[in-house]
mmCIF file of C-alpha atoms and ligand atoms in Angstrom:
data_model
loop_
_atom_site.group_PDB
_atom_site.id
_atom_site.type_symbol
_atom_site.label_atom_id
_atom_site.label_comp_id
_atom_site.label_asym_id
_atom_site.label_seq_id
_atom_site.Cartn_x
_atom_site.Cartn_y
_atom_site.Cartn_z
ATOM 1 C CA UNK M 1 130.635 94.547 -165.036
ATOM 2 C CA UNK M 2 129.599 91.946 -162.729
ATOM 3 C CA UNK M 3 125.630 91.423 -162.730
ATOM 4 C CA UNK M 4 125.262 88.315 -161.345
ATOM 5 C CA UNK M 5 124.024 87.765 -158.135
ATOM 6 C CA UNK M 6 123.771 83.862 -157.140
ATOM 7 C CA UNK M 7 124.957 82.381 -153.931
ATOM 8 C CA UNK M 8 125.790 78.798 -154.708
ATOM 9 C CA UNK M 9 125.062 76.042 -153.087
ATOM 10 C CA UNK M 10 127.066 72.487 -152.480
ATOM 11 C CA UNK M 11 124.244 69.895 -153.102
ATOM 12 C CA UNK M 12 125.665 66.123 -152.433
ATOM 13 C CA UNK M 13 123.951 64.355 -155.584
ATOM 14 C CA UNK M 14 121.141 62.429 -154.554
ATOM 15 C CA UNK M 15 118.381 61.972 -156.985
ATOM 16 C CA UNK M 16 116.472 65.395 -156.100
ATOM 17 C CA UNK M 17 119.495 67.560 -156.972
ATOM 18 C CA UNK M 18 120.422 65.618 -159.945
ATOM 19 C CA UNK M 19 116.806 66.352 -161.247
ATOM 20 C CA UNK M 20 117.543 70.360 -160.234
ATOM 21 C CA UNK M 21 120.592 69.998 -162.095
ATOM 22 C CA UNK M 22 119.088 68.906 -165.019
ATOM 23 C CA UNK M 23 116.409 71.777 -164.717
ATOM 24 C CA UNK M 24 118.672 74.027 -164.745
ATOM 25 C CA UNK M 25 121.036 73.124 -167.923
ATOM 26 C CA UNK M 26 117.454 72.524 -169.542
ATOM 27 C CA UNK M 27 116.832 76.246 -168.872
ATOM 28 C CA UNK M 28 119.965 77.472 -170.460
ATOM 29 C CA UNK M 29 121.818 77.628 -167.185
ATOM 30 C CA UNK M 30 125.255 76.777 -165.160
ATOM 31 C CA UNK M 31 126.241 74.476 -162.684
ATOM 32 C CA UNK M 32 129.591 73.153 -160.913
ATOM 33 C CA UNK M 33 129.883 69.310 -162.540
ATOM 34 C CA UNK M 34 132.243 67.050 -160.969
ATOM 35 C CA UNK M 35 134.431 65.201 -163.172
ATOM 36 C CA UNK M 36 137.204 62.371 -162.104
ATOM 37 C CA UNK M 37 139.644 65.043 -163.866
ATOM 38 C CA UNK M 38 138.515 68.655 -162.645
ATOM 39 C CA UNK M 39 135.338 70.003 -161.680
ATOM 40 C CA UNK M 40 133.836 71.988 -165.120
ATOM 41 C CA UNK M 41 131.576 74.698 -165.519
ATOM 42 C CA UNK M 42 128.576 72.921 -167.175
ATOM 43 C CA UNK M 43 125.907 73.904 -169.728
ATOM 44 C CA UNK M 44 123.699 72.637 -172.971
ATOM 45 C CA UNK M 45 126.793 72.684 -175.560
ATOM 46 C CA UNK M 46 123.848 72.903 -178.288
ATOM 47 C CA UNK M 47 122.080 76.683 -176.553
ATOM 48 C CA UNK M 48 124.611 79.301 -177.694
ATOM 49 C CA UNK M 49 123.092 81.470 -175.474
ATOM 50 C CA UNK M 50 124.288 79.438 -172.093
ATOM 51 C CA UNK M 51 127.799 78.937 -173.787
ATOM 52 C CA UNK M 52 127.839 82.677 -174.232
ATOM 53 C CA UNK M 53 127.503 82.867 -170.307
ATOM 54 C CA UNK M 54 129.933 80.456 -169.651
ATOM 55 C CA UNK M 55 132.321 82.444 -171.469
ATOM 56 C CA UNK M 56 131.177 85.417 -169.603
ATOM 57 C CA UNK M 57 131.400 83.483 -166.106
ATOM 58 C CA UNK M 58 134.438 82.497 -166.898
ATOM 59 C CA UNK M 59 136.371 85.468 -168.550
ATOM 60 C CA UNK M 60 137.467 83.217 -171.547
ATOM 61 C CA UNK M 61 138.781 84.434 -174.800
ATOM 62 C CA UNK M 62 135.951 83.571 -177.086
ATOM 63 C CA UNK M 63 139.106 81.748 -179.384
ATOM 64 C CA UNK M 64 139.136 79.362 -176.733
ATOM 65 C CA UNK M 65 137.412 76.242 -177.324
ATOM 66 C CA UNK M 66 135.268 74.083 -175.073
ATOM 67 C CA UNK M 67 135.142 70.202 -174.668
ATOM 68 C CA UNK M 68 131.931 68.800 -175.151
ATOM 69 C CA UNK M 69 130.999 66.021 -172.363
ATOM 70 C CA UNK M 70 129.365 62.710 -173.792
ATOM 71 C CA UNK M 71 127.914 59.486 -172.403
ATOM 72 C CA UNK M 72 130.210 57.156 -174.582
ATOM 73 C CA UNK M 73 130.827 57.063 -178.495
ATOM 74 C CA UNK M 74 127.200 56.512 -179.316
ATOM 75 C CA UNK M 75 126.761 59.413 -178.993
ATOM 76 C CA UNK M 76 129.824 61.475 -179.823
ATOM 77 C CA UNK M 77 129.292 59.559 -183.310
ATOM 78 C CA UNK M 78 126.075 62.398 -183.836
ATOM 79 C CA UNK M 79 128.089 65.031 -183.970
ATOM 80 C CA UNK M 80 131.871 64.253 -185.029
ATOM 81 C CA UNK M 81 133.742 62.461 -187.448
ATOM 82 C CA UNK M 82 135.445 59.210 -186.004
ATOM 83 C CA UNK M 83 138.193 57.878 -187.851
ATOM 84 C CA UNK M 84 138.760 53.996 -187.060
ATOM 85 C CA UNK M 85 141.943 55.549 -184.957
ATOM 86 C CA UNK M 86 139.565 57.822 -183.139
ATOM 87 C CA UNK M 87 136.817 55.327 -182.439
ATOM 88 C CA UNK M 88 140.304 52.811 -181.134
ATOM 89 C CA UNK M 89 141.376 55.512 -178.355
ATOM 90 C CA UNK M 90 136.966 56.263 -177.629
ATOM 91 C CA UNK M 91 136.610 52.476 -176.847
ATOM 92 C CA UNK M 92 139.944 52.231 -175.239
ATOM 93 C CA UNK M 93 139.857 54.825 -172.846
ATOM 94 C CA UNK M 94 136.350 56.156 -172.634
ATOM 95 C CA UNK M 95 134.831 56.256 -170.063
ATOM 96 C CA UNK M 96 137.938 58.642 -168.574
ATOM 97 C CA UNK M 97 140.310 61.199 -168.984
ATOM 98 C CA UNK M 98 141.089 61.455 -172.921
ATOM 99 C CA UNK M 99 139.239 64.401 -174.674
ATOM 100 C CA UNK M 100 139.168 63.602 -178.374
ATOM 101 C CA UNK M 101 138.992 66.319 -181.042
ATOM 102 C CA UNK M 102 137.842 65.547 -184.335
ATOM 103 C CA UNK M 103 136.389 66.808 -187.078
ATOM 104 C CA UNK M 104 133.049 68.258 -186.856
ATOM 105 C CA UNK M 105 129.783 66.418 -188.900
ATOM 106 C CA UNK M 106 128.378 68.827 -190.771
ATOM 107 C CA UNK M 107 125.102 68.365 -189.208
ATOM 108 C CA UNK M 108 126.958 69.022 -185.720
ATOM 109 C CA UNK M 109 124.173 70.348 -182.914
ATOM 110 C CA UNK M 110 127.075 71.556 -181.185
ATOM 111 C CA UNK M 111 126.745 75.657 -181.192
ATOM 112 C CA UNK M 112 130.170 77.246 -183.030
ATOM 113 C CA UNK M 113 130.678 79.300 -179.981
ATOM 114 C CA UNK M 114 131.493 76.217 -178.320
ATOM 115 C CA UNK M 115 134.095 75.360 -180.979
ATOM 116 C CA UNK M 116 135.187 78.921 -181.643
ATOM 117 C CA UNK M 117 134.383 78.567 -184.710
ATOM 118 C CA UNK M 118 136.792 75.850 -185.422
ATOM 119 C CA UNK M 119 135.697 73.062 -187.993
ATOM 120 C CA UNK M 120 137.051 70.150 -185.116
ATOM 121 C CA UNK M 121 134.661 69.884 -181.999
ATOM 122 C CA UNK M 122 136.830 68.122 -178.733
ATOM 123 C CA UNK M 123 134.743 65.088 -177.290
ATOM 124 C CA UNK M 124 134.975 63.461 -174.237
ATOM 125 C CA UNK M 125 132.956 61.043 -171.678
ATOM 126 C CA UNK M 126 133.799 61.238 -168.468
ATOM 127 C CA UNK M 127 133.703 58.414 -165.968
ATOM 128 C CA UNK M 128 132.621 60.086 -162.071
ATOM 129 C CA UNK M 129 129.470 58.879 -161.392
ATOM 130 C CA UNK M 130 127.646 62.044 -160.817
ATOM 131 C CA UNK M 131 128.482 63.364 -164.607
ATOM 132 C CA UNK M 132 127.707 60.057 -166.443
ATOM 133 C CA UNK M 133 124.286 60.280 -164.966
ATOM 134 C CA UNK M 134 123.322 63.761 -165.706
ATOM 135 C CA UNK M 135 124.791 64.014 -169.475
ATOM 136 C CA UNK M 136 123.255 60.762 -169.907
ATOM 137 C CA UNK M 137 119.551 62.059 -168.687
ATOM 138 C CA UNK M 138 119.962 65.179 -170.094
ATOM 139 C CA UNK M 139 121.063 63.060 -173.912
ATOM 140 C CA UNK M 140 122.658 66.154 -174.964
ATOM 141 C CA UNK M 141 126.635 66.761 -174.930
ATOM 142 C CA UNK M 142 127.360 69.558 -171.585
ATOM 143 C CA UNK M 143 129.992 71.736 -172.279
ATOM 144 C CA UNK M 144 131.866 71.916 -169.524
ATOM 145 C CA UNK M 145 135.871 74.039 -169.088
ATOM 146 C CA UNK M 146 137.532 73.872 -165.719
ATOM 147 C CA UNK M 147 135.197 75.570 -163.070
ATOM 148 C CA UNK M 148 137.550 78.632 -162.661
ATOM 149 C CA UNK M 149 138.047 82.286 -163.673
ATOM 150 C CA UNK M 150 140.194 81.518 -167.080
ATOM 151 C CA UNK M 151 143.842 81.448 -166.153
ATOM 152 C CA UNK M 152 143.216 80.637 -162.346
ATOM 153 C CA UNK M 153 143.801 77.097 -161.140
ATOM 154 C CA UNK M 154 141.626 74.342 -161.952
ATOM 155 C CA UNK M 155 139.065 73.485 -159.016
ATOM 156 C CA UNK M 156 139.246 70.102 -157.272
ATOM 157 C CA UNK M 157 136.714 69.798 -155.229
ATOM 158 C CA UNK M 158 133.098 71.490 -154.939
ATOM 159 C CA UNK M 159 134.510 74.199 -152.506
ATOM 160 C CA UNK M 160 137.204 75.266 -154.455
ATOM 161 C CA UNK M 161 134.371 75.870 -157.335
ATOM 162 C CA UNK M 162 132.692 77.883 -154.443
ATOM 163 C CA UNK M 163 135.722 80.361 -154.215
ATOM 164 C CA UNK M 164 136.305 80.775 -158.320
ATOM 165 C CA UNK M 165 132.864 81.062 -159.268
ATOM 166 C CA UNK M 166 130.388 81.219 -155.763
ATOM 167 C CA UNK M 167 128.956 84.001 -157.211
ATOM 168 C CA UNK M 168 128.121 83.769 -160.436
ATOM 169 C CA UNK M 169 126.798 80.211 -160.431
ATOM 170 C CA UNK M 170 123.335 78.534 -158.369
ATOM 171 C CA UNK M 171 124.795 74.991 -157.636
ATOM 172 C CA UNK M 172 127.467 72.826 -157.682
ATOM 173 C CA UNK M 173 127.084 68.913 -157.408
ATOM 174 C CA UNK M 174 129.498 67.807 -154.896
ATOM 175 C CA UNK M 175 131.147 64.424 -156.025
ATOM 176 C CA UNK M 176 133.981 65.058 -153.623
ATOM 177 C CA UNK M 177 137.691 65.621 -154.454
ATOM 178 C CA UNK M 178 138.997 64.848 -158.159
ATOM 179 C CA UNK M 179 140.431 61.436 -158.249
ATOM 180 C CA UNK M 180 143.030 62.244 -160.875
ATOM 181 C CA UNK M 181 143.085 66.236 -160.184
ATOM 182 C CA UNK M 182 144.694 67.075 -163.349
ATOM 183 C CA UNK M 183 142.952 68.294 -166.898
ATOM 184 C CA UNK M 184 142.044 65.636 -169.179
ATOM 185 C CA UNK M 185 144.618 64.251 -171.901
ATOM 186 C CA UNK M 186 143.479 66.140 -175.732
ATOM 187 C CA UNK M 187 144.370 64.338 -178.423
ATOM 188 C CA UNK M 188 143.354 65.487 -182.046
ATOM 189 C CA UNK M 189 142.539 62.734 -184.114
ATOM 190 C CA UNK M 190 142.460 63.387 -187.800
ATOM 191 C CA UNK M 191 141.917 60.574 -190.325
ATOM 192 C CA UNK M 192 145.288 58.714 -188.886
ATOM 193 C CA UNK M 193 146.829 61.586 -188.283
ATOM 194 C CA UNK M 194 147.353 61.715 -183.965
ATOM 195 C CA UNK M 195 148.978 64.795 -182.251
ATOM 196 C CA UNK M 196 148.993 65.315 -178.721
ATOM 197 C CA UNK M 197 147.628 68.750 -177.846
ATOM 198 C CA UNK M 198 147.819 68.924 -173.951
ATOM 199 C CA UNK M 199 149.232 66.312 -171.788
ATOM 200 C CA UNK M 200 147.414 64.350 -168.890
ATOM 201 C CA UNK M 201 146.903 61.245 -167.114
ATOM 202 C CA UNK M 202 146.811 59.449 -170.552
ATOM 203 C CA UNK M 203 150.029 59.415 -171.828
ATOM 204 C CA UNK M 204 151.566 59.231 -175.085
ATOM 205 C CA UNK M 205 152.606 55.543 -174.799
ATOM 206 C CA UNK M 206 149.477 54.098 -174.052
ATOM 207 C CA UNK M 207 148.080 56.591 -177.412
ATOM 208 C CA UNK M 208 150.550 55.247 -179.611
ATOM 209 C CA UNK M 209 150.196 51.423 -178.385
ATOM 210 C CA UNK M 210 146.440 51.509 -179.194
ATOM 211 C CA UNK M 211 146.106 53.976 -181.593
ATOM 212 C CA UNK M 212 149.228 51.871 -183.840
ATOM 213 C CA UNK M 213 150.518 55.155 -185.072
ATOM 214 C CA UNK M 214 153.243 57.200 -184.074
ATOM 215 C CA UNK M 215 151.480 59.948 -182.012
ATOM 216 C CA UNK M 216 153.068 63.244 -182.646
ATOM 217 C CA UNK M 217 153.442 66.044 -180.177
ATOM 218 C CA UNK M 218 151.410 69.472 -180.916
ATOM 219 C CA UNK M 219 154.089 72.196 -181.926
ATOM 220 C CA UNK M 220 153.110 75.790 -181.059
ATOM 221 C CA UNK M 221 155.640 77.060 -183.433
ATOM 222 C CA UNK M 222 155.026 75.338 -186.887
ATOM 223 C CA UNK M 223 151.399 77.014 -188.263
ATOM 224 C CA UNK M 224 150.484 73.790 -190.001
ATOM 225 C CA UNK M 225 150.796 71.309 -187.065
ATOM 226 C CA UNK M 226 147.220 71.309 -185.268
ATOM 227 C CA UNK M 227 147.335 72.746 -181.668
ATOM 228 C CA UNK M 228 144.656 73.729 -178.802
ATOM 229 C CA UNK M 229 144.295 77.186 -178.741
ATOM 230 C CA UNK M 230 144.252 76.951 -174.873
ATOM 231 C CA UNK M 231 147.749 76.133 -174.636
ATOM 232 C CA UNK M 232 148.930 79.674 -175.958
ATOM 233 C CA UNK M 233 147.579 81.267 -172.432
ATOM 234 C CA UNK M 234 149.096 81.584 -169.068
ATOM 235 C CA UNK M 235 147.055 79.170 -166.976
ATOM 236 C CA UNK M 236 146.903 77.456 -163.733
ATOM 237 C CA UNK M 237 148.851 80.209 -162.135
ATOM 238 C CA UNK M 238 148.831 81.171 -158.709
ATOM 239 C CA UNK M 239 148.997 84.691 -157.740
ATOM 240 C CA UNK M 240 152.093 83.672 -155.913
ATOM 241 C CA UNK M 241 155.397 83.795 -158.287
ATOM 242 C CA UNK M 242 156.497 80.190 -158.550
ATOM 243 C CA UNK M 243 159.851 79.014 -158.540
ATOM 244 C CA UNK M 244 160.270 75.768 -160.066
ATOM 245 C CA UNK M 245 163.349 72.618 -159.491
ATOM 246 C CA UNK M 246 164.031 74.038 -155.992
ATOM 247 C CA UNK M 247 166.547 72.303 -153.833
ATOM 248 C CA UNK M 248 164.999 74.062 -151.012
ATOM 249 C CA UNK M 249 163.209 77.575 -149.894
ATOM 250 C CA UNK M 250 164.054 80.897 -147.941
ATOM 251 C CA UNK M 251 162.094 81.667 -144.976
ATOM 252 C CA UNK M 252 159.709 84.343 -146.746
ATOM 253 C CA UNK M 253 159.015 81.348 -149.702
ATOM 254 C CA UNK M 254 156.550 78.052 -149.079
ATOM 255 C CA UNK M 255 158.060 74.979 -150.120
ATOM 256 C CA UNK M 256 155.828 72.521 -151.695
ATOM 257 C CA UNK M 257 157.749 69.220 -151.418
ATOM 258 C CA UNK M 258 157.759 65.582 -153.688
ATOM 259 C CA UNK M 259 158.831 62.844 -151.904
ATOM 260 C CA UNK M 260 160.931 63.443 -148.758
ATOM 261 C CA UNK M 261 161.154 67.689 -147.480
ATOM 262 C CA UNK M 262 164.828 68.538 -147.596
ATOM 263 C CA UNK M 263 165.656 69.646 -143.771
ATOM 264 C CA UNK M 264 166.865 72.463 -144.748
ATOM 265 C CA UNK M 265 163.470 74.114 -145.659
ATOM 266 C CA UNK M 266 162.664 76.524 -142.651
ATOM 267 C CA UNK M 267 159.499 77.997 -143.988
ATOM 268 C CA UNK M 268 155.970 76.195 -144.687
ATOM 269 C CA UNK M 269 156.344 73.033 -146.646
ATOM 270 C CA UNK M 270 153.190 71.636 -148.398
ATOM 271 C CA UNK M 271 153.799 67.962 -149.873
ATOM 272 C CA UNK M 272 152.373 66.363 -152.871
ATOM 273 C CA UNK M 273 153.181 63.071 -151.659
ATOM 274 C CA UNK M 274 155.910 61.984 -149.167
ATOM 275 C CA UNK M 275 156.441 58.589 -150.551
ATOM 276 C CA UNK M 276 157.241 59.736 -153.768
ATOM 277 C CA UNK M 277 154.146 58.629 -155.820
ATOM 278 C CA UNK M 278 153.528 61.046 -158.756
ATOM 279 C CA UNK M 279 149.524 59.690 -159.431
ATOM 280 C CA UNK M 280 149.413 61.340 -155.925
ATOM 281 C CA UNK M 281 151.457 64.829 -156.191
ATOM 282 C CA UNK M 282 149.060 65.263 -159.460
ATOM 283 C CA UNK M 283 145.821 64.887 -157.248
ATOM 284 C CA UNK M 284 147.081 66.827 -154.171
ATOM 285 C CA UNK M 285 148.796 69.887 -156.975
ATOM 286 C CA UNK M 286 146.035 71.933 -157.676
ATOM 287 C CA UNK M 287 144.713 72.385 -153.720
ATOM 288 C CA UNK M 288 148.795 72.364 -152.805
ATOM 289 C CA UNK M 289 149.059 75.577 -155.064
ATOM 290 C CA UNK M 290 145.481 76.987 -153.688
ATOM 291 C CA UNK M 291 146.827 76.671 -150.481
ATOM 292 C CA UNK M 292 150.366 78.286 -150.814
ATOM 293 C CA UNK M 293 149.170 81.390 -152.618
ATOM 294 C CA UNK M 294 147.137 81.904 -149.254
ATOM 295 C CA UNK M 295 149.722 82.029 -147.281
ATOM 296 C CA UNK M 296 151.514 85.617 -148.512
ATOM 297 C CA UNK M 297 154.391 84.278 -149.010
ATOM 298 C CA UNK M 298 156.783 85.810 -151.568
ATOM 299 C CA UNK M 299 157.593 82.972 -153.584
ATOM 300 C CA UNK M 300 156.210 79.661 -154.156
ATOM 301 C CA UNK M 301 159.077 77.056 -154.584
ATOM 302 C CA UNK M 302 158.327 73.726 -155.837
ATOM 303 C CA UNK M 303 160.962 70.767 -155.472
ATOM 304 C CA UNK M 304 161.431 69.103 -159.014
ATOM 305 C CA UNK M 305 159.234 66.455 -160.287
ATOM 306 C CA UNK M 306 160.256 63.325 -162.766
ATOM 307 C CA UNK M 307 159.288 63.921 -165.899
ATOM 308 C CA UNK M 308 157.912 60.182 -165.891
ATOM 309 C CA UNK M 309 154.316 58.997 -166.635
ATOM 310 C CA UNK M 310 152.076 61.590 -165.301
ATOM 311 C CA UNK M 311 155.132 63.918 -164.108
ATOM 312 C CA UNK M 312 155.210 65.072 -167.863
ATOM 313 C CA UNK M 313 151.222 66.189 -167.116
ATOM 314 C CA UNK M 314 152.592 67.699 -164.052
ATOM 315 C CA UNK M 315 155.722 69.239 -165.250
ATOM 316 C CA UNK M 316 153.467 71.415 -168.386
ATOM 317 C CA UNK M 317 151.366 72.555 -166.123
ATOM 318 C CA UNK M 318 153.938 74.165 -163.502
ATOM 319 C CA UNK M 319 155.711 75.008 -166.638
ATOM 320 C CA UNK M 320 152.623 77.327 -167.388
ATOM 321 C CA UNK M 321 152.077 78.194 -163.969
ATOM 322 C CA UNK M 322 155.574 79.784 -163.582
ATOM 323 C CA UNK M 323 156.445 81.341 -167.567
ATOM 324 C CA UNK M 324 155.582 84.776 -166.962
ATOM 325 C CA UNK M 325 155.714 85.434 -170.898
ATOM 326 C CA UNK M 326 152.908 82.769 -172.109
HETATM 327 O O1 TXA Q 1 139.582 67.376 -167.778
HETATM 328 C C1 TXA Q 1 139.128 68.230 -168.526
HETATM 329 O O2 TXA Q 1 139.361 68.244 -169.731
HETATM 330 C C2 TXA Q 1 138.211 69.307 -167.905
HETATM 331 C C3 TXA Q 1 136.946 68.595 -167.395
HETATM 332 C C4 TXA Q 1 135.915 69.541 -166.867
HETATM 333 O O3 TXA Q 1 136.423 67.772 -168.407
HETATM 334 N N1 TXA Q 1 137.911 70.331 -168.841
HETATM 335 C C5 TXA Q 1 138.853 71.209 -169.280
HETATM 336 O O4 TXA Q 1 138.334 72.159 -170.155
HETATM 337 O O5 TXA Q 1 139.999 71.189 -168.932
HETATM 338 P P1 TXA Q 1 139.141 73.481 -170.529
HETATM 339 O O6 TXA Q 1 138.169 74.304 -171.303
HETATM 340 O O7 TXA Q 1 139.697 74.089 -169.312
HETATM 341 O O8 TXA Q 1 140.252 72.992 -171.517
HETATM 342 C C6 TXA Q 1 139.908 72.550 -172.810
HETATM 343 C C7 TXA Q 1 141.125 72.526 -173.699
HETATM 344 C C8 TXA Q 1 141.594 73.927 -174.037
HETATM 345 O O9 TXA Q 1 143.012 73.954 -174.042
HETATM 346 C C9 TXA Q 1 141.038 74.132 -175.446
HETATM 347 O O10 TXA Q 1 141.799 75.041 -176.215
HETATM 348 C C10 TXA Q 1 141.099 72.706 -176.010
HETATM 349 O O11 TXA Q 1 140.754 71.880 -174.921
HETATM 350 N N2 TXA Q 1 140.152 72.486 -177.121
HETATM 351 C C11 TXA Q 1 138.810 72.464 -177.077
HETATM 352 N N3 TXA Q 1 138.293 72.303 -178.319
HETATM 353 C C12 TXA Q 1 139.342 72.201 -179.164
HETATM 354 C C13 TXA Q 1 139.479 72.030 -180.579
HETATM 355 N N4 TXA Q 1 138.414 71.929 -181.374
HETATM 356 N N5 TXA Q 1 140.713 71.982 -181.103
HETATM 357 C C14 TXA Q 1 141.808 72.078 -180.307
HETATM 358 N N6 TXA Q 1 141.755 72.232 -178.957
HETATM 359 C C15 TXA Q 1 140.535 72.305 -178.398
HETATM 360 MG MG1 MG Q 2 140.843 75.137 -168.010
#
């Protein structure tokens, strides 16, 4: 049953709204956070009460785990365990878009319903602006998943967090549209053990070359290799069926195009980017997809994308889009 009754509203973040923002995750509540990744769904990761809600917002299997949003390693070091591996990738690539799960100090603030309960909490610090300077005046982690109904596609920008969750939520700080527009890299980081649980921006080369390990790759099949519990769902899916590695589309399909449209597409064609440039397809993907499944159209065909640098990010993603059976 539905019993909330908000209308949100966009609020550009000047000083005044930050302070509202931080009133309101002070009080136990919500708001849409912009990240340089995806916009989350943000609350006090140490009030089990407000993580209860954002489960309830959200519609998320309570096994589902949430990344908890940090200034920096200072002060991820209060509540997990940081291997000299861990605290390598934190200094390498934090600020940005690595989350980093590790084990949890056993003095961890962080509420269990946050980390379902797991003994690992995932850490990251984000670098937009906007969220740097409200987790840092607020000097608690946020917890903060994608700002969508779970299993929808991530939101990009502060309207697309209007049409997921408009509803349900009282603001949303608007730090325009996601520079990177895909989910954060996780990596879990145990002692030196490094396993790649969900692919992003970060990619496995750059791990490897500063963590000085071999990074391996999560495997959903083998019980005692560690894995995100997130990537057992259907996610990011469209209502649309999607048709991946299309040469081209019907008239009744939408086409969304990489790199040059083949001419023999007669219906709509979206593009991710016409020169080719996969750091832009992965910012223009999620709104692309948003966009298609408006258009009634009875399949979304997508043209195939190199599995190169952030095209492997891409690639999972429409790979869980499309797979009916996860
Ligand atoms: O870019 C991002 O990471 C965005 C922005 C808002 O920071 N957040 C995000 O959160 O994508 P969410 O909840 O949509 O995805 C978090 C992923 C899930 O797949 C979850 O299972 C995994 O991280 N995760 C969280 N805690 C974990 C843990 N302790 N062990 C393994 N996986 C974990
Ligand atoms: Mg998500």
């Amino acid at each position: 049953m539905d019993y909330w009754h908000f209308v949100a509203k966009i609020l550009s973040p000047y000083p005044e709204n930050i302070d509202l923002a931080l009133e309101i995750l002070r009080g136990g509540g919500s708001i849409g956070l912009p990240t340089e990744t995806v916009y989350g769904l943000a609350s006090d990761a140490t009030n089990a009460t407000a993580i209860a809600n954002i489960f309830a917002v959200k519609n998320r299997p309570q096994f589902n785990p949430l990344i908890s949003h940090v200034s920096g390693l200072e002060m991820a070091l209060e509540y997990g365990v940081f291997s000299e591996i861990a605290q390598k990738l934190a200094k390498a690539f934090w600020p940005g878009p690595l989350t980093i799960v590790v084990p949890r100090r056993a003095d961890c603030a962080i509420c269990d319903l946050a980390c379902a309960g797991l003994e690992t909490v995932a850490l990251r610090a984000p670098k937009h602006p906007a969220a740097q300077e409200i987790i840092t005046r607020f000097g608690k982690p946020i917890a903060a998943p994608s700002a969508n109904i779970s299993g929808s596609i991530s939101p990009t920008s502060a309207s697309d967090v209007l049409a997921e969750l408009g509803g349900k939520i009282e603001i949303i700080i608007d730090g325009g549209n996601c520079e990177i527009g895909l989910e954060s890299t996780v990596v879990a980081v145990i002692g030196d053990e490094v396993t790649l649980l969900r692919h992003g921006s970060v990619g496995i080369e750059e791990l490897a070359s500063v963590a000085g390990v071999e990074v391996n790759i999560a495997n959903l099949h083998d019980e005692n290799s560690p894995k995100s519990p997130g990537m057992m769902l259907r996610h990011y899916a469209p209502k649309t069926q999607v048709r991946l590695d299309a040469a081209s589309a019907s008239e009744d399909e939408v086409f969304i195009s990489f790199g040059t449209a083949p001419p023999t597409s007669i219906g709509k064609i979206i593009h991710l980017s016409p020169s080719g440039n996969l750091t832009e397809a992965a910012a223009n993907l999620y709104a692309a997809l948003r966009e298609a499944d408006k258009l009634g159209a009875k399949a979304i065909a997508i043209a195939p994308i190199p599995n190169i640098g952030i095209g492997a990010a891409i690639n999972d993603r429409l790979g869980r889009a499309s797979d009916p059976a996860i």
